[in-house]
Amino acid sequence: QVQLVESGGGLVQAGGSLRLSCAASGRTFSPYAMDWFRQAPGKEREFVASITWSGGIKYYTDSVKGRFTISRDNAKNTVYLQMNSLKPEDTATYYCAVRLYTAFNRDYWGQGTQVTVSS
């Protein structure tokens, strides 16, 4: 069992920054990768960014490239999402997920943290 707890969301003006954190606990932690997703009201959940745990390989959806940075702290079992130059369209609930063993299955999800960007 793995518990994921997100934090760092809030209300920010357009152009501002936030850093989200996702802390994992519950077992010896050495997953394949961790991901950030987001879901805006009335929309489907969408992929934002991912990072492999051992090699630190990163992927981003096109809409956040150059503005968001995903990183990890292996010692703290924590993944971060630094979000700069925020836009109103970034408003959503942000979720982290963990892929423990393979590239295909997201085994656990966090409860989400709300990010609201005002214009």
N, CA and C atoms as an extended XYZ file, in Angstrom:
357
Properties=species:S:1:pos:R:3:atomname:S:1:resname:S:1:resid:I:1 pbc="F F F"
N         0.848       -1.193        0.000 N   GLN     1
C         0.000        0.000        0.000 CA  GLN     1
C         0.880        1.239        0.000 C   GLN     1
N         0.543        2.202       -0.845 N   VAL     2
C         1.254        3.465       -0.941 CA  VAL     2
C         0.253        4.594       -0.755 C   VAL     2
N         0.598        5.543        0.066 N   GLN     3
C        -0.218        6.742        0.210 CA  GLN     3
C         0.503        7.910       -0.445 C   GLN     3
N        -0.247        8.666       -1.218 N   LEU     4
C         0.292        9.856       -1.880 CA  LEU     4
C        -0.463       11.073       -1.360 C   LEU     4
N         0.280       12.061       -0.916 N   VAL     5
C        -0.339       13.265       -0.371 CA  VAL     5
C         0.201       14.476       -1.104 C   VAL     5
N        -0.681       15.170       -1.823 N   GLU     6
C        -0.287       16.378       -2.551 CA  GLU     6
C        -0.464       17.596       -1.644 C   GLU     6
N         0.335       18.603       -1.922 N   SER     7
C         0.208       19.890       -1.230 CA  SER     7
C         0.771       20.981       -2.119 C   SER     7
N         0.501       22.223       -1.735 N   GLY     8
C         1.085       23.342       -2.448 CA  GLY     8
C         0.139       24.088       -3.367 C   GLY     8
N        -1.075       23.591       -3.510 N   GLY     9
C        -2.030       24.301       -4.358 CA  GLY     9
C        -2.485       25.604       -3.726 C   GLY     9
N        -3.217       26.388       -4.508 N   GLY    10
C        -3.720       27.646       -3.985 CA  GLY    10
C        -4.213       28.540       -5.085 C   GLY    10
N        -4.442       29.791       -4.715 N   LEU    11
C        -4.917       30.822       -5.641 CA  LEU    11
C        -3.749       31.730       -5.998 C   LEU    11
N        -3.553       31.954       -7.280 N   VAL    12
C        -2.451       32.785       -7.737 CA  VAL    12
C        -2.913       33.580       -8.946 C   VAL    12
N        -2.328       34.746       -9.129 N   GLN    13
C        -2.644       35.545      -10.305 CA  GLN    13
C        -1.920       35.013      -11.528 C   GLN    13
N        -2.472       35.300      -12.680 N   ALA    14
C        -1.826       34.917      -13.928 CA  ALA    14
C        -0.409       35.470      -13.966 C   ALA    14
N         0.516       34.631      -14.420 N   GLY    15
C         1.924       35.002      -14.435 CA  GLY    15
C         2.681       34.584      -13.193 C   GLY    15
N         1.964       34.165      -12.179 N   GLY    16
C         2.586       33.765      -10.929 CA  GLY    16
C         3.088       32.334      -10.954 C   GLY    16
N         3.562       31.893       -9.788 N   SER    17
C         4.165       30.570       -9.668 CA  SER    17
C         3.621       29.843       -8.454 C   SER    17
N         3.628       28.536       -8.547 N   LEU    18
C         3.328       27.650       -7.433 CA  LEU    18
C         4.223       26.428       -7.550 C   LEU    18
N         4.508       25.805       -6.413 N   ARG    19
C         5.204       24.531       -6.425 CA  ARG    19
C         4.362       23.501       -5.700 C   ARG    19
N         4.000       22.471       -6.419 N   LEU    20
C         3.248       21.362       -5.841 CA  LEU    20
C         4.210       20.281       -5.365 C   LEU    20
N         3.818       19.619       -4.292 N   SER    21
C         4.585       18.491       -3.769 CA  SER    21
C         3.680       17.275       -3.665 C   SER    21
N         4.269       16.117       -3.831 N   CYS    22
C         3.546       14.865       -3.650 CA  CYS    22
C         4.467       13.929       -2.876 C   CYS    22
N         4.102       13.662       -1.644 N   ALA    23
C         4.909       12.819       -0.772 CA  ALA    23
C         4.308       11.421       -0.714 C   ALA    23
N         5.164       10.436       -0.888 N   ALA    24
C         4.735        9.037       -0.868 CA  ALA    24
C         5.171        8.372        0.426 C   ALA    24
N         4.306        7.552        0.959 N   SER    25
C         4.651        6.832        2.184 CA  SER    25
C         3.949        5.481        2.179 C   SER    25
N         4.372        4.629        3.072 N   GLY    26
C         3.659        3.378        3.253 CA  GLY    26
C         4.454        2.129        2.954 C   GLY    26
N         5.555        2.266        2.282 N   ARG    27
C         6.346        1.086        1.964 CA  ARG    27
C         7.709        1.548        1.462 C   ARG    27
N         8.619        0.611        1.335 N   THR    28
C         9.891        0.940        0.699 CA  THR    28
C         9.605        1.423       -0.714 C   THR    28
N        10.088        2.593       -1.019 N   PHE    29
C         9.613        3.280       -2.214 CA  PHE    29
C        10.700        3.346       -3.259 C   PHE    29
N        10.497        2.624       -4.358 N   SER    30
C        11.392        2.691       -5.501 CA  SER    30
C        10.564        2.386       -6.737 C   SER    30
N         9.706        3.321       -7.130 N   PRO    31
C         8.787        3.051       -8.224 CA  PRO    31
C         9.449        3.154       -9.581 C   PRO    31
N         8.710        2.826      -10.592 N   TYR    32
C         9.176        3.023      -11.953 CA  TYR    32
C         9.142        4.518      -12.306 C   TYR    32
N         8.029        5.178      -12.007 N   ALA    33
C         7.885        6.597      -12.352 CA  ALA    33
C         6.762        7.221      -11.529 C   ALA    33
N         6.749        8.536      -11.518 N   MET    34
C         5.634        9.274      -10.920 CA  MET    34
C         5.152       10.328      -11.897 C   MET    34
N         3.869       10.622      -11.798 N   ASP    35
C         3.214       11.492      -12.763 CA  ASP    35
C         2.398       12.582      -12.073 C   ASP    35
N         2.204       13.654      -12.807 N   TRP    36
C         1.216       14.664      -12.448 CA  TRP    36
C         0.139       14.709      -13.533 C   TRP    36
N        -1.099       14.726      -13.080 N   PHE    37
C        -2.255       14.908      -13.938 CA  PHE    37
C        -3.046       16.107      -13.418 C   PHE    37
N        -3.972       16.582      -14.221 N   ARG    38
C        -4.881       17.622      -13.761 CA  ARG    38
C        -6.254       17.418      -14.382 C   ARG    38
N        -7.242       17.946      -13.680 N   GLN    39
C        -8.611       17.857      -14.167 CA  GLN    39
C        -9.330       19.161      -13.877 C   GLN    39
N        -9.748       19.822      -14.935 N   ALA    40
C       -10.516       21.055      -14.813 CA  ALA    40
C       -12.001       20.705      -14.776 C   ALA    40
N       -12.820       21.576      -14.222 N   PRO    41
C       -14.263       21.306      -14.156 CA  PRO    41
C       -14.846       21.028      -15.536 C   PRO    41
N       -15.584       19.943      -15.636 N   GLY    42
C       -16.235       19.604      -16.891 CA  GLY    42
C       -15.330       18.995      -17.938 C   GLY    42
N       -14.074       18.746      -17.570 N   LYS    43
C       -13.122       18.185      -18.531 CA  LYS    43
C       -12.562       16.872      -18.013 C   LYS    43
N       -11.988       16.110      -18.932 N   GLU    44
C       -11.365       14.855      -18.545 CA  GLU    44
C       -10.010       15.111      -17.889 C   GLU    44
N        -9.607       14.162      -17.086 N   ARG    45
C        -8.279       14.251      -16.482 CA  ARG    45
C        -7.231       14.142      -17.574 C   ARG    45
N        -6.217       15.002      -17.507 N   GLU    46
C        -5.191       15.000      -18.533 CA  GLU    46
C        -3.800       14.897      -17.925 C   GLU    46
N        -2.923       14.270      -18.668 N   PHE    47
C        -1.524       14.127      -18.274 CA  PHE    47
C        -0.835       15.486      -18.314 C   PHE    47
N         0.003       15.748      -17.317 N   VAL    48
C         0.769       16.993      -17.273 CA  VAL    48
C         2.262       16.717      -17.420 C   VAL    48
N         2.797       15.846      -16.569 N   ALA    49
C         4.241       15.606      -16.575 CA  ALA    49
C         4.531       14.296      -15.873 C   ALA    49
N         5.704       13.735      -16.184 N   SER    50
C         6.130       12.511      -15.519 CA  SER    50
C         7.637       12.507      -15.379 C   SER    50
N         8.106       11.678      -14.448 N   ILE    51
C         9.541       11.527      -14.231 CA  ILE    51
C         9.815       10.101      -13.800 C   ILE    51
N        10.814        9.486      -14.416 N   THR    52
C        11.212        8.158      -13.962 CA  THR    52
C        12.049        8.291      -12.701 C   THR    52
N        11.903        7.311      -11.828 N   TRP    53
C        12.514        7.466      -10.511 CA  TRP    53
C        14.014        7.261      -10.534 C   TRP    53
N        14.501        6.329      -11.317 N   SER    54
C        15.934        6.044      -11.290 CA  SER    54
C        16.711        6.964      -12.218 C   SER    54
N        16.256        7.115      -13.443 N   GLY    55
C        17.008        7.900      -14.408 CA  GLY    55
C        16.610        9.350      -14.511 C   GLY    55
N        15.466        9.704      -13.898 N   GLY    56
C        15.035       11.088      -13.946 CA  GLY    56
C        14.626       11.567      -15.325 C   GLY    56
N        14.162       10.657      -16.165 N   ILE    57
C        13.707       11.055      -17.504 CA  ILE    57
C        12.351       11.732      -17.363 C   ILE    57
N        12.214       12.874      -18.016 N   LYS    58
C        11.022       13.701      -17.855 CA  LYS    58
C        10.239       13.826      -19.152 C   LYS    58
N         8.918       13.892      -18.992 N   TYR    59
C         8.023       14.144      -20.117 CA  TYR    59
C         7.010       15.207      -19.690 C   TYR    59
N         6.596       16.019      -20.669 N   TYR    60
C         5.612       17.065      -20.411 CA  TYR    60
C         4.588       17.105      -21.531 C   TYR    60
N         3.378       17.469      -21.169 N   THR    61
C         2.427       17.768      -22.206 CA  THR    61
C         2.805       19.102      -22.841 C   THR    61
N         2.439       19.276      -24.099 N   ASP    62
C         2.922       20.442      -24.845 CA  ASP    62
C         2.527       21.762      -24.192 C   ASP    62
N         1.356       21.804      -23.609 N   SER    63
C         0.848       23.078      -23.104 CA  SER    63
C         1.623       23.611      -21.894 C   SER    63
N         2.437       22.781      -21.259 N   VAL    64
C         3.180       23.242      -20.081 CA  VAL    64
C         4.696       23.273      -20.315 C   VAL    64
N         5.138       22.823      -21.469 N   LYS    65
C         6.579       22.831      -21.749 CA  LYS    65
C         7.138       24.241      -21.668 C   LYS    65
N         8.274       24.356      -20.989 N   GLY    66
C         8.895       25.655      -20.813 CA  GLY    66
C         8.363       26.440      -19.630 C   GLY    66
N         7.263       25.991      -19.051 N   ARG    67
C         6.690       26.687      -17.899 CA  ARG    67
C         6.707       25.832      -16.631 C   ARG    67
N         6.500       24.543      -16.770 N   PHE    68
C         6.453       23.628      -15.626 CA  PHE    68
C         7.715       22.771      -15.608 C   PHE    68
N         8.157       22.434      -14.408 N   THR    69
C         9.299       21.552      -14.245 CA  THR    69
C         8.978       20.500      -13.191 C   THR    69
N         9.133       19.246      -13.567 N   ILE    70
C         8.941       18.150      -12.619 CA  ILE    70
C        10.300       17.726      -12.097 C   ILE    70
N        10.340       17.400      -10.816 N   SER    71
C        11.585       16.936      -10.207 CA  SER    71
C        11.241       15.968       -9.085 C   SER    71
N        12.274       15.315       -8.570 N   ARG    72
C        12.035       14.349       -7.490 CA  ARG    72
C        13.151       14.425       -6.482 C   ARG    72
N        12.824       14.039       -5.270 N   ASP    73
C        13.804       13.894       -4.205 CA  ASP    73
C        13.681       12.462       -3.711 C   ASP    73
N        14.596       11.625       -4.151 N   ASN    74
C        14.492       10.205       -3.824 CA  ASN    74
C        14.563        9.962       -2.323 C   ASN    74
N        15.363       10.729       -1.640 N   ALA    75
C        15.523       10.532       -0.199 CA  ALA    75
C        14.245       10.847        0.565 C   ALA    75
N        13.456       11.780        0.032 N   LYS    76
C        12.212       12.177        0.702 CA  LYS    76
C        10.985       11.502        0.096 C   LYS    76
N        11.179       10.648       -0.903 N   ASN    77
C        10.049       10.009       -1.590 CA  ASN    77
C         9.027       11.037       -2.055 C   ASN    77
N         9.520       12.098       -2.626 N   THR    78
C         8.657       13.220       -2.988 CA  THR    78
C         8.923       13.646       -4.423 C   THR    78
N         7.848       13.954       -5.115 N   VAL    79
C         7.946       14.523       -6.451 CA  VAL    79
C         7.350       15.920       -6.404 C   VAL    79
N         7.931       16.815       -7.200 N   TYR    80
C         7.519       18.215       -7.212 CA  TYR    80
C         7.077       18.619       -8.607 C   TYR    80
N         6.238       19.638       -8.649 N   LEU    81
C         5.883       20.265       -9.916 CA  LEU    81
C         5.994       21.773       -9.727 C   LEU    81
N         7.061       22.334      -10.263 N   GLN    82
C         7.242       23.776      -10.231 CA  GLN    82
C         6.491       24.367      -11.400 C   GLN    82
N         5.558       25.253      -11.119 N   MET    83
C         4.707       25.822      -12.151 CA  MET    83
C         4.951       27.332      -12.202 C   MET    83
N         5.493       27.786      -13.316 N   ASN    84
C         5.767       29.208      -13.522 CA  ASN    84
C         4.898       29.739      -14.658 C   ASN    84
N         4.815       31.055      -14.737 N   SER    85
C         4.045       31.713      -15.798 CA  SER    85
C         2.651       31.107      -15.911 C   SER    85
N         1.995       30.966      -14.797 N   LEU    86
C         0.701       30.307      -14.773 CA  LEU    86
C        -0.341       31.108      -15.545 C   LEU    86
N        -1.240       30.363      -16.167 N   LYS    87
C        -2.309       30.944      -16.970 CA  LYS    87
C        -3.661       30.503      -16.395 C   LYS    87
N        -4.711       31.258      -16.660 N   PRO    88
C        -6.034       30.843      -16.167 CA  PRO    88
C        -6.413       29.438      -16.617 C   PRO    88
N        -5.970       29.036      -17.785 N   GLU    89
C        -6.301       27.693      -18.273 CA  GLU    89
C        -5.561       26.588      -17.535 C   GLU    89
N        -4.641       26.938      -16.661 N   ASP    90
C        -3.993       25.944      -15.804 CA  ASP    90
C        -4.841       25.621      -14.575 C   ASP    90
N        -5.920       26.348      -14.390 N   THR    91
C        -6.799       26.107      -13.251 CA  THR    91
C        -7.364       24.698      -13.315 C   THR    91
N        -7.153       23.934      -12.246 N   ALA    92
C        -7.587       22.539      -12.207 CA  ALA    92
C        -7.257       21.952      -10.843 C   ALA    92
N        -7.761       20.750      -10.620 N   THR    93
C        -7.277       19.949       -9.505 CA  THR    93
C        -6.120       19.112      -10.017 C   THR    93
N        -5.005       19.180       -9.324 N   TYR    94
C        -3.800       18.474       -9.741 CA  TYR    94
C        -3.623       17.219       -8.885 C   TYR    94
N        -3.361       16.116       -9.565 N   TYR    95
C        -3.196       14.822       -8.911 CA  TYR    95
C        -1.831       14.237       -9.221 C   TYR    95
N        -1.236       13.601       -8.249 N   CYS    96
C        -0.054       12.814       -8.547 CA  CYS    96
C        -0.436       11.336       -8.568 C   CYS    96
N         0.340       10.574       -9.296 N   ALA    97
C         0.117        9.139       -9.419 CA  ALA    97
C         1.465        8.447       -9.469 C   ALA    97
N         1.472        7.205       -9.065 N   VAL    98
C         2.708        6.433       -9.064 CA  VAL    98
C         2.541        5.185       -9.921 C   VAL    98
N         3.541        4.932      -10.718 N   ARG    99
C         3.647        3.674      -11.462 CA  ARG    99
C         4.734        2.862      -10.780 C   ARG    99
N         4.314        1.859      -10.057 N   LEU   100
C         5.273        1.148       -9.212 CA  LEU   100
C         6.203        0.251      -10.006 C   LEU   100
N         5.662       -0.473      -10.980 N   TYR   101
C         6.446       -1.543      -11.585 CA  TYR   101
C         6.649       -1.418      -13.077 C   TYR   101
N         5.684       -0.811      -13.786 N   THR   102
C         5.754       -0.763      -15.236 CA  THR   102
C         5.430        0.633      -15.741 C   THR   102
N         5.620        0.807      -17.027 N   ALA   103
C         5.304        2.094      -17.640 CA  ALA   103
C         3.819        2.258      -17.905 C   ALA   103
N         3.027        1.215      -17.689 N   PHE   104
C         1.657        1.235      -18.182 CA  PHE   104
C         0.596        1.439      -17.089 C   PHE   104
N         0.852        0.964      -15.902 N   ASN   105
C        -0.190        0.974      -14.870 CA  ASN   105
C         0.110        1.997      -13.790 C   ASN   105
N        -0.839        2.882      -13.560 N   ARG   106
C        -0.739        3.816      -12.440 CA  ARG   106
C        -1.439        3.177      -11.246 C   ARG   106
N        -0.636        2.837      -10.256 N   ASP   107
C        -1.121        1.971       -9.200 CA  ASP   107
C        -1.841        2.722       -8.087 C   ASP   107
N        -1.403        3.929       -7.791 N   TYR   108
C        -2.020        4.722       -6.729 CA  TYR   108
C        -2.100        6.177       -7.156 C   TYR   108
N        -3.123        6.836       -6.613 N   TRP   109
C        -3.349        8.255       -6.890 CA  TRP   109
C        -3.462        9.007       -5.562 C   TRP   109
N        -3.070       10.271       -5.613 N   GLY   110
C        -3.320       11.135       -4.470 CA  GLY   110
C        -4.724       11.700       -4.512 C   GLY   110
N        -5.046       12.490       -3.503 N   GLN   111
C        -6.407       13.024       -3.381 CA  GLN   111
C        -6.600       14.319       -4.163 C   GLN   111
N        -5.520       14.904       -4.612 N   GLY   112
C        -5.604       16.116       -5.415 CA  GLY   112
C        -5.399       17.384       -4.612 C   GLY   112
N        -4.899       18.404       -5.298 N   THR   113
C        -4.753       19.733       -4.709 CA  THR   113
C        -5.216       20.754       -5.745 C   THR   113
N        -5.980       21.738       -5.292 N   GLN   114
C        -6.609       22.692       -6.198 CA  GLN   114
C        -5.649       23.828       -6.538 C   GLN   114
N        -5.563       24.120       -7.814 N   VAL   115
C        -4.809       25.271       -8.303 CA  VAL   115
C        -5.789       26.169       -9.056 C   VAL   115
N        -5.855       27.419       -8.631 N   THR   116
C        -6.733       28.383       -9.285 CA  THR   116
C        -5.907       29.579       -9.711 C   THR   116
N        -5.957       29.894      -11.000 N   VAL   117
C        -5.204       31.016      -11.548 CA  VAL   117
C        -6.196       32.074      -12.001 C   VAL   117
N        -6.106       33.236      -11.400 N   SER   118
C        -7.022       34.326      -11.731 CA  SER   118
C        -6.412       35.211      -12.809 C   SER   118
N        -7.276       35.779      -13.626 N   SER   119
C        -6.799       36.622      -14.735 CA  SER   119
C        -6.716       38.083      -14.311 C   SER   119
